[in-house]
Short mmCIF file of C-alpha atoms and ligand atoms in Angstrom, two decimals:
data_model
loop_
_atom_site.label_atom_id
_atom_site.label_comp_id
_atom_site.label_asym_id
_atom_site.label_seq_id
_atom_site.Cartn_x
_atom_site.Cartn_y
_atom_site.Cartn_z
CA GLY A 1 117.83 152.78 100.25
CA GLY A 2 114.49 152.19 101.85
CA GLU A 3 111.94 149.43 101.73
CA ALA A 4 111.30 149.69 97.99
CA ALA A 5 114.97 149.11 97.23
CA ALA A 6 115.10 146.22 99.68
CA LEU A 7 112.15 144.51 98.06
CA ALA A 8 113.61 145.05 94.64
CA ARG A 9 116.89 143.44 95.74
CA LEU A 10 115.00 140.46 97.20
CA LYS A 11 113.05 140.06 93.98
CA HIS A 12 116.24 140.25 91.96
CA TYR A 13 118.17 137.78 94.13
CA LEU A 14 115.44 135.16 94.40
CA TRP A 15 113.14 135.44 91.44
CA ASP A 16 114.64 137.38 88.51
CA GLY A 17 118.25 136.24 88.90
CA ASP A 18 117.42 132.87 90.46
CA HIS A 19 120.52 133.13 92.67
CA LEU A 20 119.04 131.56 95.77
CA GLY A 21 119.20 128.08 94.26
CA THR A 22 123.06 128.26 94.14
CA TYR A 23 123.70 130.33 97.22
CA PHE A 24 125.58 127.55 99.03
CA GLU A 25 128.09 127.29 96.18
CA THR A 26 128.59 131.03 95.72
CA ARG A 27 128.33 132.44 99.24
CA ASN A 28 132.07 132.42 99.89
CA GLY A 29 132.71 134.70 96.91
CA MET A 30 134.25 138.15 97.23
CA LEU A 31 133.79 139.75 93.81
CA GLY A 32 130.50 140.70 92.18
CA ALA A 33 126.92 141.58 93.01
CA ASP A 34 125.24 138.23 93.35
CA TYR A 35 127.47 135.76 95.20
CA SER A 36 125.45 136.57 98.32
CA SER A 37 122.13 138.28 98.99
CA LYS A 38 123.57 141.68 100.01
CA LEU A 39 120.39 142.17 102.07
CA ALA A 40 122.32 143.01 105.20
CA PRO A 41 122.27 146.80 104.93
CA TRP A 42 118.49 146.80 104.61
CA LEU A 43 118.14 144.36 107.46
CA ALA A 44 120.38 146.48 109.66
CA HIS A 45 118.31 149.59 109.04
CA GLY A 46 114.94 147.86 109.46
CA CYS A 47 113.92 148.34 105.82
CA ILE A 48 113.08 144.64 105.44
CA SER A 49 112.26 141.99 107.95
CA PRO A 50 114.04 138.62 108.24
CA ARG A 51 110.63 136.95 108.42
CA LEU A 52 109.67 138.29 104.98
CA ILE A 53 112.98 136.99 103.56
CA ALA A 54 112.41 133.63 105.21
CA ALA A 55 108.86 133.47 103.89
CA GLU A 56 110.05 134.29 100.37
CA CYS A 57 112.68 131.53 100.67
CA GLY A 58 109.86 129.12 101.58
CA ARG A 59 107.86 130.20 98.56
CA TYR A 60 110.93 129.74 96.34
CA GLU A 61 111.32 126.19 97.70
CA ARG A 62 107.75 125.41 96.77
CA GLU A 63 107.77 127.09 93.38
CA ARG A 64 111.32 126.57 92.12
CA VAL A 65 113.70 124.28 94.06
CA LYS A 66 114.40 123.15 97.58
CA ASN A 67 118.01 122.34 98.24
CA LYS A 68 121.05 123.01 100.49
CA SER A 69 121.26 126.58 99.20
CA THR A 70 117.67 127.46 100.07
CA TYR A 71 118.22 125.96 103.54
CA TRP A 72 121.47 127.87 103.98
CA LEU A 73 120.24 131.41 103.50
CA VAL A 74 117.68 130.98 106.26
CA PHE A 75 120.42 129.29 108.33
CA GLU A 76 122.48 132.48 107.97
CA LEU A 77 119.55 134.60 109.06
CA ILE A 78 119.47 132.45 112.17
CA TRP A 79 123.02 133.54 112.90
CA ARG A 80 121.74 137.06 112.93
CA ASP A 81 119.13 136.07 115.49
CA PHE A 82 121.72 134.13 117.45
CA PHE A 83 123.95 137.15 117.91
CA LYS A 84 121.00 139.27 119.07
CA LEU A 85 120.21 136.70 121.75
CA TYR A 86 123.93 136.33 122.52
CA CYS A 87 124.27 140.07 123.14
CA ALA A 88 121.04 140.25 125.12
CA LYS A 89 122.46 137.55 127.34
CA HIS A 90 126.02 138.89 127.72
CA GLY A 91 125.27 142.63 127.80
CA THR A 92 128.15 145.11 127.70
CA SER A 93 130.78 142.42 128.11
CA VAL A 94 130.83 142.12 124.29
CA PHE A 95 132.53 145.52 124.21
CA LYS A 96 135.24 144.65 126.69
CA ALA A 97 138.75 143.50 125.92
CA GLY A 98 138.22 140.05 127.50
CA GLY A 99 134.79 139.66 125.89
CA PRO A 100 132.01 137.55 127.40
CA ILE A 101 134.45 134.94 128.70
CA GLY A 102 136.39 137.59 130.63
CA SER A 103 139.71 136.52 129.08
CA ALA A 104 142.84 138.04 130.62
CA GLN A 105 144.56 138.08 127.25
CA ARG A 106 146.54 141.28 126.61
CA TRP A 107 146.16 142.90 123.25
CA ARG A 108 148.83 144.89 121.45
CA LYS A 109 148.44 148.58 120.81
CA ASP A 110 150.48 149.55 117.74
CA PRO A 111 149.04 152.61 115.92
CA THR A 112 151.19 152.14 112.82
CA LEU A 113 150.17 148.56 112.34
CA LEU A 114 146.54 149.40 113.01
CA ARG A 115 146.74 152.18 110.40
CA ARG A 116 148.24 149.75 107.84
CA TRP A 117 145.39 147.33 108.50
CA LYS A 118 142.81 150.06 108.13
CA GLU A 119 144.17 151.57 104.98
CA GLY A 120 144.97 148.26 103.27
CA THR A 121 148.76 148.40 103.27
CA THR A 122 149.68 145.38 105.38
CA GLY A 123 151.44 143.70 102.47
CA VAL A 124 149.05 140.71 102.66
CA PRO A 125 147.00 141.12 99.48
CA LEU A 126 143.88 139.35 100.70
CA VAL A 127 143.70 141.62 103.74
CA ASP A 128 144.55 144.79 101.83
CA ALA A 129 142.03 144.16 99.06
CA ASN A 130 139.25 143.62 101.55
CA MET A 131 140.12 146.61 103.65
CA ARG A 132 140.24 148.84 100.56
CA GLU A 133 136.90 147.47 99.42
CA LEU A 134 135.45 148.37 102.80
CA ALA A 135 136.83 151.92 102.67
CA ALA A 136 135.60 152.46 99.13
CA THR A 137 132.15 150.85 99.38
CA GLY A 138 131.11 150.27 102.99
CA PHE A 139 130.79 146.54 102.30
CA MET A 140 132.95 143.49 102.69
CA SER A 141 132.03 139.87 102.05
CA ASN A 142 131.66 137.42 104.95
CA ARG A 143 134.75 135.59 103.76
CA GLY A 144 136.70 138.83 103.79
CA ARG A 145 135.44 139.86 107.28
CA GLN A 146 136.51 136.59 108.77
CA ASN A 147 139.95 136.80 107.27
CA VAL A 148 140.74 140.44 108.15
CA ALA A 149 139.43 139.90 111.68
CA SER A 150 141.51 136.80 112.13
CA TYR A 151 144.56 138.65 110.84
CA LEU A 152 144.12 141.61 113.12
CA ALA A 153 143.32 139.74 116.30
CA LEU A 154 145.16 136.43 115.97
CA ASP A 155 148.12 137.17 113.73
CA LEU A 156 148.92 140.81 114.60
CA GLN A 157 147.42 140.36 118.02
CA LEU A 158 146.12 143.90 118.00
CA ASP A 159 143.17 144.86 120.21
CA TRP A 160 140.18 143.32 118.44
CA ARG A 161 137.96 146.13 119.62
CA ASP A 162 139.88 148.56 117.37
CA GLY A 163 138.86 146.34 114.46
CA ALA A 164 135.27 146.20 115.54
CA ASP A 165 135.27 149.96 115.97
CA HIS A 166 136.63 150.47 112.49
CA PHE A 167 133.93 148.17 111.02
CA GLU A 168 131.33 150.08 113.03
CA SER A 169 132.42 153.31 111.46
CA LEU A 170 132.30 152.03 107.88
CA LEU A 171 129.92 149.17 107.35
CA LEU A 172 126.66 150.04 105.63
CA ASP A 173 125.18 146.99 107.31
CA TYR A 174 126.60 147.81 110.72
CA ASP A 175 124.61 146.06 113.40
CA VAL A 176 125.65 146.18 117.04
CA CYS A 177 125.08 142.49 117.76
CA SER A 178 126.23 140.98 114.47
CA ASN A 179 129.37 143.15 114.46
CA TRP A 180 130.52 142.90 118.03
CA GLY A 181 129.37 139.31 118.37
CA ASN A 182 131.29 138.19 115.30
CA TRP A 183 134.34 140.11 116.29
CA ALA A 184 134.37 138.69 119.78
CA ALA A 185 134.01 135.21 118.25
CA ALA A 186 136.80 135.89 115.77
CA ALA A 187 139.12 137.03 118.57
CA GLY A 188 138.35 133.99 120.63
CA MET A 189 136.45 135.86 123.28
CA THR A 190 133.29 133.79 123.26
CA GLY A 191 134.64 130.44 124.38
CA GLY A 192 133.60 128.82 121.12
CA ARG A 193 135.75 127.52 118.35
CA VAL A 194 138.34 129.93 116.99
CA ASN A 195 139.31 130.02 113.34
CA ARG A 196 142.78 131.26 112.80
CA PHE A 197 143.11 131.52 109.07
CA ASN A 198 146.16 130.84 107.01
CA LEU A 199 145.87 133.88 104.79
CA VAL A 200 147.84 132.45 101.84
CA LYS A 201 145.82 129.29 101.81
CA GLN A 202 142.57 131.21 102.05
CA SER A 203 143.67 133.40 99.16
CA LYS A 204 144.45 130.45 96.96
CA ASP A 205 141.21 128.67 97.86
CA TYR A 206 138.90 131.66 97.35
CA ASP A 207 140.75 133.79 94.82
CA ALA A 208 142.70 131.25 92.81
CA ASP A 209 143.30 133.47 89.78
CA GLY A 210 143.89 136.62 91.84
CA ALA A 211 140.99 138.47 90.17
CA TYR A 212 139.76 139.82 93.53
CA VAL A 213 143.08 141.15 94.83
CA ARG A 214 143.91 142.61 91.40
CA HIS A 215 140.57 144.38 91.33
CA TRP A 216 141.27 146.30 94.56
CA LEU A 217 145.05 146.48 94.38
CA PRO A 218 145.94 147.92 91.01
CA GLU A 219 149.63 147.80 91.89
CA LEU A 220 149.43 143.98 91.64
CA ALA A 221 147.72 144.05 88.23
CA ASN A 222 150.63 142.51 86.35
CA VAL A 223 152.10 140.30 89.08
CA PRO A 224 152.18 136.66 87.93
CA THR A 225 149.32 134.63 89.33
CA ASP A 226 151.57 132.25 91.24
CA LYS A 227 152.95 135.22 93.21
CA VAL A 228 149.93 137.52 93.36
CA HIS A 229 149.05 136.35 96.89
CA GLU A 230 152.68 136.33 97.99
CA PRO A 231 154.24 139.25 96.09
CA TRP A 232 157.18 139.34 98.54
CA LYS A 233 158.35 136.13 96.92
CA MET A 234 158.95 137.80 93.53
CA SER A 235 162.49 137.92 92.26
CA LYS A 236 163.99 141.33 91.38
CA ASP A 237 163.42 140.39 87.73
CA GLU A 238 159.78 139.57 88.29
CA MET A 239 159.24 142.84 90.15
CA GLU A 240 160.79 144.69 87.27
CA ARG A 241 158.66 142.94 84.66
CA SER A 242 155.39 143.31 86.60
CA GLY A 243 156.07 146.94 87.47
CA CYS A 244 155.58 146.19 91.16
CA ARG A 245 158.50 146.81 93.45
CA VAL A 246 157.89 145.22 96.86
CA GLY A 247 159.78 146.79 99.78
CA ASN A 248 159.54 148.34 103.23
CA TYR A 249 156.39 150.10 104.26
CA GLY A 250 156.93 153.85 103.81
CA ASP A 251 159.67 153.50 101.21
CA ALA A 252 158.44 155.84 98.47
CA SER A 253 160.36 153.95 95.78
CA CYS A 254 158.24 150.86 96.39
CA ASP A 255 154.80 150.06 94.92
CA TYR A 256 153.66 147.57 97.53
CA PRO A 257 154.87 146.89 101.09
CA THR A 258 156.32 143.71 102.53
CA PRO A 259 154.16 142.36 105.41
CA PRO A 260 155.14 143.22 108.97
CA LYS A 261 157.63 140.80 110.41
CA SER A 262 155.45 138.12 111.80
CA HIS A 263 155.88 134.45 111.17
CA PHE A 264 152.08 133.95 111.23
CA VAL A 265 151.73 135.91 108.01
CA TYR A 266 153.59 133.40 105.98
CA GLY A 267 151.43 130.56 107.09
CA GLU A 268 154.05 128.31 108.60
CA LYS A 269 152.10 128.16 111.79
CA GLY A 270 148.75 129.00 110.37
CA GLY A 271 145.84 126.80 111.02
CA GLY A 272 145.08 126.09 107.37
CA GLY A 273 141.83 127.90 107.75
CA GLY A 274 140.69 125.47 110.29
CA GLY A 275 143.12 125.01 113.11
CA GLY A 276 141.55 126.17 116.33
CA ARG A 277 143.55 128.05 118.85
CA GLY A 278 141.56 127.18 121.89
CA GLY A 279 139.65 130.40 122.39
CA GLY A 280 140.35 131.99 125.69
CA ARG A 281 139.66 129.00 127.88
CA GLY A 282 143.11 127.64 127.46
CA ARG A 283 142.46 124.84 125.04
CA GLY A 284 145.31 124.71 122.57
CA GLY A 285 145.99 122.63 119.52
CA GLY A 286 143.73 121.38 116.87
CA GLY A 287 140.57 123.25 117.63
CA ARG A 288 137.72 121.70 119.50
CA SER A 289 134.37 121.80 117.82
CA VAL A 290 131.85 122.33 120.50
CA ALA A 291 128.74 124.34 120.55
CA ALA A 292 129.39 127.49 122.63
CA THR A 293 125.80 127.67 123.78
CA PRO A 294 122.68 125.52 123.78
CA ALA A 295 121.32 127.74 121.00
CA GLN A 296 124.33 127.01 118.87
CA ALA A 297 123.97 123.33 119.64
CA ALA A 298 120.35 123.52 118.47
CA ILE A 299 121.42 125.14 115.23
CA MET A 300 124.09 122.50 114.68
CA ASN A 301 121.63 119.70 115.29
CA ARG A 302 119.22 121.20 112.82
CA GLY A 303 121.71 120.66 110.07
CA LYS A 304 122.07 117.02 111.01
CA GLY A 305 118.37 116.33 111.18
CA GLY A 306 118.84 114.60 114.50
CA GLY A 307 119.15 115.04 118.14
CA GLY A 308 121.99 114.13 120.42
CA ARG A 309 124.98 116.03 121.65
CA SER A 310 126.57 118.29 119.09
CA GLY A 311 130.24 119.11 119.08
CA GLY A 312 133.01 116.75 119.96
CA ARG A 313 136.72 116.46 119.41
CA GLY A 314 138.12 118.45 116.49
CA GLY A 315 139.53 116.81 113.42
CA GLY A 316 136.62 114.58 112.53
CA ARG A 317 133.27 115.04 111.00
CA LYS A 318 131.98 117.30 113.74
CA ARG A 319 134.73 119.77 112.99
CA VAL A 320 133.74 119.98 109.34
CA GLN A 321 130.27 120.75 110.51
CA MET A 322 131.48 123.75 112.47
CA ASP A 323 133.55 124.81 109.53
CA TYR A 324 130.34 125.11 107.52
CA MET A 325 128.94 127.35 110.21
CA MET A 326 131.82 129.67 110.82
CA ASP A 327 133.77 129.57 107.56
P1 FAD B 401 124.27 136.66 103.08
O1 FAD B 401 125.39 135.67 102.90
O2 FAD B 401 123.38 136.83 101.91
O3 FAD B 401 123.45 136.24 104.36
C1 FAD B 401 122.10 136.59 104.54
C2 FAD B 401 121.92 137.32 105.83
O4 FAD B 401 122.20 136.49 106.93
C3 FAD B 401 122.82 138.56 105.98
O5 FAD B 401 122.25 139.66 105.35
C4 FAD B 401 122.83 138.66 107.51
O6 FAD B 401 121.69 139.35 107.99
C5 FAD B 401 122.79 137.24 108.01
N1 FAD B 401 124.15 136.75 108.29
C6 FAD B 401 124.99 136.07 107.46
N2 FAD B 401 126.14 135.75 108.12
C7 FAD B 401 126.00 136.19 109.38
C8 FAD B 401 126.82 136.14 110.52
N3 FAD B 401 128.03 135.56 110.53
N4 FAD B 401 126.38 136.74 111.65
C9 FAD B 401 125.20 137.39 111.68
N5 FAD B 401 124.34 137.43 110.65
C10 FAD B 401 124.75 136.87 109.52
N6 FAD B 401 126.62 141.33 109.59
C11 FAD B 401 125.83 142.40 109.69
O7 FAD B 401 124.67 142.39 109.24
N7 FAD B 401 126.28 143.55 110.34
C12 FAD B 401 127.56 143.61 110.87
O8 FAD B 401 127.92 144.64 111.44
C13 FAD B 401 128.43 142.51 110.67
N8 FAD B 401 129.71 142.49 111.16
C14 FAD B 401 130.52 141.39 110.99
C15 FAD B 401 131.85 141.41 111.48
C16 FAD B 401 132.64 140.30 111.35
C17 FAD B 401 134.05 140.28 111.94
C18 FAD B 401 132.17 139.17 110.68
C19 FAD B 401 133.02 137.94 110.56
C20 FAD B 401 130.86 139.09 110.19
C21 FAD B 401 130.02 140.22 110.36
N9 FAD B 401 128.67 140.23 109.83
C22 FAD B 401 127.92 141.32 110.02
C23 FAD B 401 128.13 138.97 109.26
C24 FAD B 401 128.23 138.80 107.76
O9 FAD B 401 129.54 138.99 107.32
C25 FAD B 401 127.30 139.76 106.97
O10 FAD B 401 126.00 139.67 107.51
C26 FAD B 401 127.24 139.37 105.48
O11 FAD B 401 128.52 139.35 104.93
C27 FAD B 401 126.35 140.41 104.78
O12 FAD B 401 126.29 140.11 103.41
P2 FAD B 401 124.98 139.50 102.80
O13 FAD B 401 123.77 140.23 103.20
O14 FAD B 401 125.20 139.30 101.31
O15 FAD B 401 124.94 138.02 103.49
#
């Protein structure tokens, strides 16, 4: 910990390892030390300033390379600023069930389901692997955080504040504004675009060979790759051969649980990682990509290098742009 360790990490990430130049391509990773900067814990504790990181990124652009990756790390730091301003504006409403938009949505309270989510025994490998990583290390990738939050709030429809509270108790990089702001956004409580992720699709896109889920879920070690993200689809024979019997949660003769009965889990109605749900303001369907705030609009426009109104109807180019931001 401390400033010395923060500076050493910055030096490693930018200069010794030269990872900044490929950040855009690696930032959605989940396994390993260098797919992202991992500077968040030091930022959260005030051991390093975002200005120093931004200044070093500028120097890297001058001395090594200037590309989309070097732009993107600073862009992510701006999200951090954004959530600080967002919370300053909305005050304690970010801690309330209806969030800053004052949604009347009712959230489920189901202690068993919540426990399964926390301990990583939901039966959805991507969720379980991420939750076990969090419990073991105090860290979870941004990709993982978005998926487990979407699963808790939008699929299981459990009170999103229980998820935020759990993150608060475990994250090494816990930051009031980044945590509660991102959770409120994930639950659709900010009025902005909502990403309801299709967990199976996300798993195949970001963990194609199953290395990540196998790393954290040893019970899936020998499950064939085409079933590792959907182990409930294994035949009896395959379960036998892979030494992984999938069955009811709590059944001691089983190695891994089947997911709770929810059609969302299986992806039939999932949004493919992109389908918006119309967050809180009653917009349904294909997800509207609009800037939630003028600040967000400014950020979106920065990426386009132009002025004009950002946002627009989902499904087209504008939507892709929001995907870059939130995915
Ligand atoms: P990098 O990808 O290297 O990004 C560099 C820095 O940019 C990060 O260190 C962070 O300061 C900032 N940043 C990146 N993404 C975001 C974002 N979406 N929102 C705000 N800042 C961002 N981040 C925290 O620092 N503390 C939290 O408590 C926290 N809770 C989160 C909860 C949820 C539900 C979600 C979806 C995201 C949360 N994040 C939080 C944001 C993000 O996941 C982490 O900042 C990031 O994964 C930390 O890893 P890194 O330092 O390697 O990030």
